[in-house]
Amino acid sequence: MLQKASATICVPRLALNRTSPIPAGYKRKHSTLLNASVKPVDLDYAEIIPPNGNKTQGALVLLHGLLGFKRNWNTLSKTFSRDLGCPVYAVDMRNHGLSPHAKPMDYLHMAADILHFIKKLDLSDISLLGHSMGGKAAMTLALDDNLPASLLKNLIIADISPTKGKVSRASLSYIETMRRIEALKLTSPNARKEADRLLTEVEKDPSTRAFLLSTLIVPSSDSEYARFGVPLDILGDSIPELGSFPYDPGEATYRAIFTRSHRARFVNDENIPIFKGFFPNSRIEVLDTGHWVHAERPDEFKNVVVNFIRSSKTTSEA
């Protein structure tokens, strides 16, 4: 998702997958995050530090979805830090924003990137919030067998479940059209207008098109052509992985909350037992939104997250 210049937030309808049945058996695969073959990258990030100067304790880490970037969280980051009095970090996932372009683009590597980021900044007792693709990466990290028990305190997942399925056709068409735009080698001054016209063929909503065009780089020189700031080849080739999930259900003891949209088609009642299968110590919150729950209802979403994290503090004090 993307924050508009007016400080409101665009509401694109990207979603990773619909639903799948609970897999046979009830056993989680062994984690490979600490395997030497899983090479993390250094993620770019933005930080909000509270007035007391605390940079590590009780941090909230925010993970965006497919084709998003850390700026999506600008307004909510400030609000979270103010209301919770904690440091807030919003990261660019690999192959997004200012983070490195790297293969493979799968959830084990994205989770390893996040773990590397957390350890590099020496964060502790963190709350991890992920939307869509970022939510699957967050759950992958939370389910890692080797994750230190004291590292993750709260898990907040926004409108995605740990299912194995196919990426939505809309997401595929967006990436295909963006690749087509790059292939045309458009030059300024009309590159953005032409790119928007081409995207209209697959997406009528102007706010979603603005989101998709947010990473379009239009050079000032006519000798260069417009391109997107994300590696469309890597993302396109990784689509099957982004629809999947690396684990089968198995219990995890983390406090978790699943914020589900009421109107979106991508998470339904069949997904709830799957989520509960992974995270039995969890609860569900349904918001009257589409897939972009935190963009469409930012105040309601903020209250759900803040109250959930505050309740963990009350429980630990008791």
GROMACS .gro file of C-alpha atoms in nm, residues 39-205:
model
  167
   39LYS     CA    1   2.154  -1.570   0.319
   40PRO     CA    2   1.985  -1.259   0.464
   41VAL     CA    3   2.019  -0.909   0.321
   42ASP     CA    4   2.038  -0.579   0.508
   43LEU     CA    5   1.692  -0.423   0.496
   44ASP     CA    6   1.646  -0.049   0.463
   45TYR     CA    7   1.422   0.099   0.730
   46ALA     CA    8   1.263   0.407   0.883
   47GLU     CA    9   1.249   0.457   1.258
   48ILE     CA   10   1.042   0.651   1.507
   49ILE     CA   11   1.214   0.679   1.846
   50PRO     CA   12   1.011   0.787   2.153
   51PRO     CA   13   1.117   1.092   2.362
   52ASN     CA   14   1.279   0.869   2.627
   53GLY     CA   15   1.538   0.760   2.370
   54ASN     CA   16   1.454   0.389   2.388
   55LYS     CA   17   1.564   0.229   2.060
   56THR     CA   18   1.541  -0.141   2.139
   57GLN     CA   19   1.306  -0.251   2.417
   58GLY     CA   20   0.951  -0.344   2.318
   59ALA     CA   21   0.998  -0.232   1.957
   60LEU     CA   22   0.720  -0.259   1.701
   61VAL     CA   23   0.838  -0.379   1.358
   62LEU     CA   24   0.614  -0.318   1.055
   63LEU     CA   25   0.619  -0.525   0.735
   64HIS     CA   26   0.445  -0.413   0.415
   65GLY     CA   27   0.281  -0.624   0.145
   66LEU     CA   28   0.362  -0.703  -0.217
   67LEU     CA   29   0.479  -0.393  -0.415
   68GLY     CA   30   0.464  -0.179  -0.102
   69PHE     CA   31   0.743  -0.009   0.089
   70LYS     CA   32   0.822   0.136   0.431
   71ARG     CA   33   0.664   0.475   0.358
   72ASN     CA   34   0.325   0.304   0.359
   73TRP     CA   35   0.345   0.311   0.738
   74ASN     CA   36   0.455   0.675   0.787
   75THR     CA   37   0.143   0.806   0.959
   76LEU     CA   38   0.066   0.493   1.160
   77SER     CA   39   0.430   0.462   1.273
   78LYS     CA   40   0.411   0.799   1.444
   79THR     CA   41   0.077   0.716   1.602
   80PHE     CA   42   0.193   0.376   1.725
   81SER     CA   43   0.507   0.523   1.881
   82ARG     CA   44   0.311   0.803   2.047
   83ASP     CA   45   0.039   0.581   2.192
   84LEU     CA   46   0.264   0.293   2.296
   85GLY     CA   47   0.575   0.492   2.391
   86CYS     CA   48   0.792   0.246   2.201
   87PRO     CA   49   1.036   0.254   1.909
   88VAL     CA   50   0.874   0.172   1.575
   89TYR     CA   51   1.061   0.039   1.274
   90ALA     CA   52   0.914   0.009   0.924
   91VAL     CA   53   1.129  -0.192   0.685
   92ASP     CA   54   1.154  -0.229   0.309
   93MET     CA   55   1.129  -0.601   0.234
   94ARG     CA   56   1.386  -0.748  -0.007
   95ASN     CA   57   1.323  -0.644  -0.369
   96HIS     CA   58   1.115  -0.347  -0.248
   97GLY     CA   59   1.192   0.016  -0.172
   98LEU     CA   60   1.557   0.081  -0.096
   99SER     CA   61   1.639  -0.271   0.019
  100PRO     CA   62   1.865  -0.492  -0.195
  101HIS     CA   63   1.736  -0.679  -0.497
  102ALA     CA   64   1.809  -1.043  -0.430
  103LYS     CA   65   1.700  -1.396  -0.512
  104PRO     CA   66   1.530  -1.605  -0.398
  105MET     CA   67   1.210  -1.421  -0.313
  106ASP     CA   68   1.053  -1.670  -0.073
  107TYR     CA   69   0.924  -1.655   0.282
  108LEU     CA   70   1.218  -1.835   0.442
  109HIS     CA   71   1.455  -1.572   0.304
  110MET     CA   72   1.224  -1.283   0.389
  111ALA     CA   73   1.193  -1.416   0.744
  112ALA     CA   74   1.572  -1.452   0.765
  113ASP     CA   75   1.605  -1.088   0.653
  114ILE     CA   76   1.374  -0.978   0.934
  115LEU     CA   77   1.558  -1.186   1.195
  116HIS     CA   78   1.889  -1.041   1.073
  117PHE     CA   79   1.743  -0.689   1.102
  118ILE     CA   80   1.615  -0.752   1.456
  119LYS     CA   81   1.948  -0.891   1.572
  120LYS     CA   82   2.150  -0.616   1.402
  121LEU     CA   83   1.955  -0.348   1.589
  122ASP     CA   84   1.953  -0.555   1.910
  123LEU     CA   85   1.574  -0.533   1.941
  124SER     CA   86   1.403  -0.723   2.222
  125ASP     CA   87   1.049  -0.816   2.330
  126ILE     CA   88   0.926  -0.706   1.990
  127SER     CA   89   0.579  -0.687   1.843
  128LEU     CA   90   0.579  -0.791   1.478
  129LEU     CA   91   0.304  -0.657   1.248
  130GLY     CA   92   0.276  -0.776   0.890
  131HIS     CA   93   0.020  -0.709   0.618
  132SER     CA   94  -0.044  -0.957   0.335
  133MET     CA   95   0.297  -1.073   0.205
  134GLY     CA   96   0.456  -0.914   0.512
  135GLY     CA   97   0.214  -1.108   0.730
  136LYS     CA   98   0.322  -1.439   0.581
  137ALA     CA   99   0.687  -1.344   0.632
  138ALA     CA  100   0.610  -1.252   0.994
  139MET     CA  101   0.436  -1.586   1.056
  140THR     CA  102   0.727  -1.772   0.896
  141LEU     CA  103   0.965  -1.605   1.140
  142ALA     CA  104   0.736  -1.667   1.437
  143LEU     CA  105   0.718  -2.039   1.357
  144ASP     CA  106   1.094  -2.086   1.332
  145ASP     CA  107   1.210  -2.360   1.569
  146ASN     CA  108   1.528  -2.171   1.655
  147LEU     CA  109   1.375  -1.831   1.729
  148PRO     CA  110   1.471  -1.724   2.084
  149ALA     CA  111   1.161  -1.744   2.304
  150SER     CA  112   1.224  -1.398   2.452
  151LEU     CA  113   1.258  -1.222   2.117
  152LEU     CA  114   0.899  -1.210   1.993
  153LYS     CA  115   0.624  -1.101   2.230
  154ASN     CA  116   0.328  -1.018   2.006
  155LEU     CA  117   0.232  -1.115   1.652
  156ILE     CA  118  -0.017  -0.903   1.454
  157ILE     CA  119  -0.127  -1.030   1.113
  158ALA     CA  120  -0.334  -0.813   0.880
  159ASP     CA  121  -0.565  -0.990   0.634
  160ILE     CA  122  -0.358  -1.288   0.529
  161SER     CA  123  -0.354  -1.644   0.656
  162PRO     CA  124  -0.085  -1.915   0.650
  163THR     CA  125  -0.240  -2.094   0.354
  164LYS     CA  126  -0.093  -2.254   0.047
  165GLY     CA  127  -0.261  -2.133  -0.269
  166LYS     CA  128  -0.225  -1.920  -0.579
  167VAL     CA  129  -0.157  -1.549  -0.599
  168SER     CA  130  -0.466  -1.355  -0.708
  169ARG     CA  131  -0.509  -1.294  -1.081
  170ALA     CA  132  -0.520  -0.919  -1.016
  171SER     CA  133  -0.169  -0.923  -0.868
  172LEU     CA  134  -0.041  -1.121  -1.165
  173SER     CA  135  -0.196  -0.878  -1.412
  174TYR     CA  136  -0.039  -0.581  -1.234
  175ILE     CA  137   0.310  -0.725  -1.260
  176GLU     CA  138   0.258  -0.831  -1.621
  177THR     CA  139   0.142  -0.481  -1.717
  178MET     CA  140   0.430  -0.318  -1.530
  179ARG     CA  141   0.673  -0.538  -1.723
  180ARG     CA  142   0.499  -0.436  -2.043
  181ILE     CA  143   0.542  -0.068  -1.952
  182GLU     CA  144   0.915  -0.116  -1.898
  183ALA     CA  145   0.946  -0.301  -2.230
  184LEU     CA  146   0.800   0.001  -2.414
  185LYS     CA  147   1.095   0.213  -2.293
  186LEU     CA  148   0.884   0.522  -2.238
  187THR     CA  149   1.062   0.857  -2.207
  188SER     CA  150   0.959   1.179  -2.035
  189PRO     CA  151   0.756   1.396  -2.027
  190ASN     CA  152   0.457   1.168  -2.095
  191ALA     CA  153   0.587   0.842  -1.951
  192ARG     CA  154   0.379   0.851  -1.634
  193LYS     CA  155   0.061   0.944  -1.820
  194GLU     CA  156   0.111   0.663  -2.071
  195ALA     CA  157   0.193   0.414  -1.797
  196ASP     CA  158  -0.128   0.510  -1.616
  197ARG     CA  159  -0.326   0.459  -1.937
  198LEU     CA  160  -0.186   0.109  -1.979
  199LEU     CA  161  -0.261   0.020  -1.618
  200THR     CA  162  -0.620   0.132  -1.669
  201GLU     CA  163  -0.663  -0.177  -1.887
  202VAL     CA  164  -0.622  -0.399  -1.578
  203GLU     CA  165  -0.720  -0.165  -1.293
  204LYS     CA  166  -0.995   0.098  -1.302
  205ASP     CA  167  -0.943   0.231  -0.951
   0.00000   0.00000   0.00000
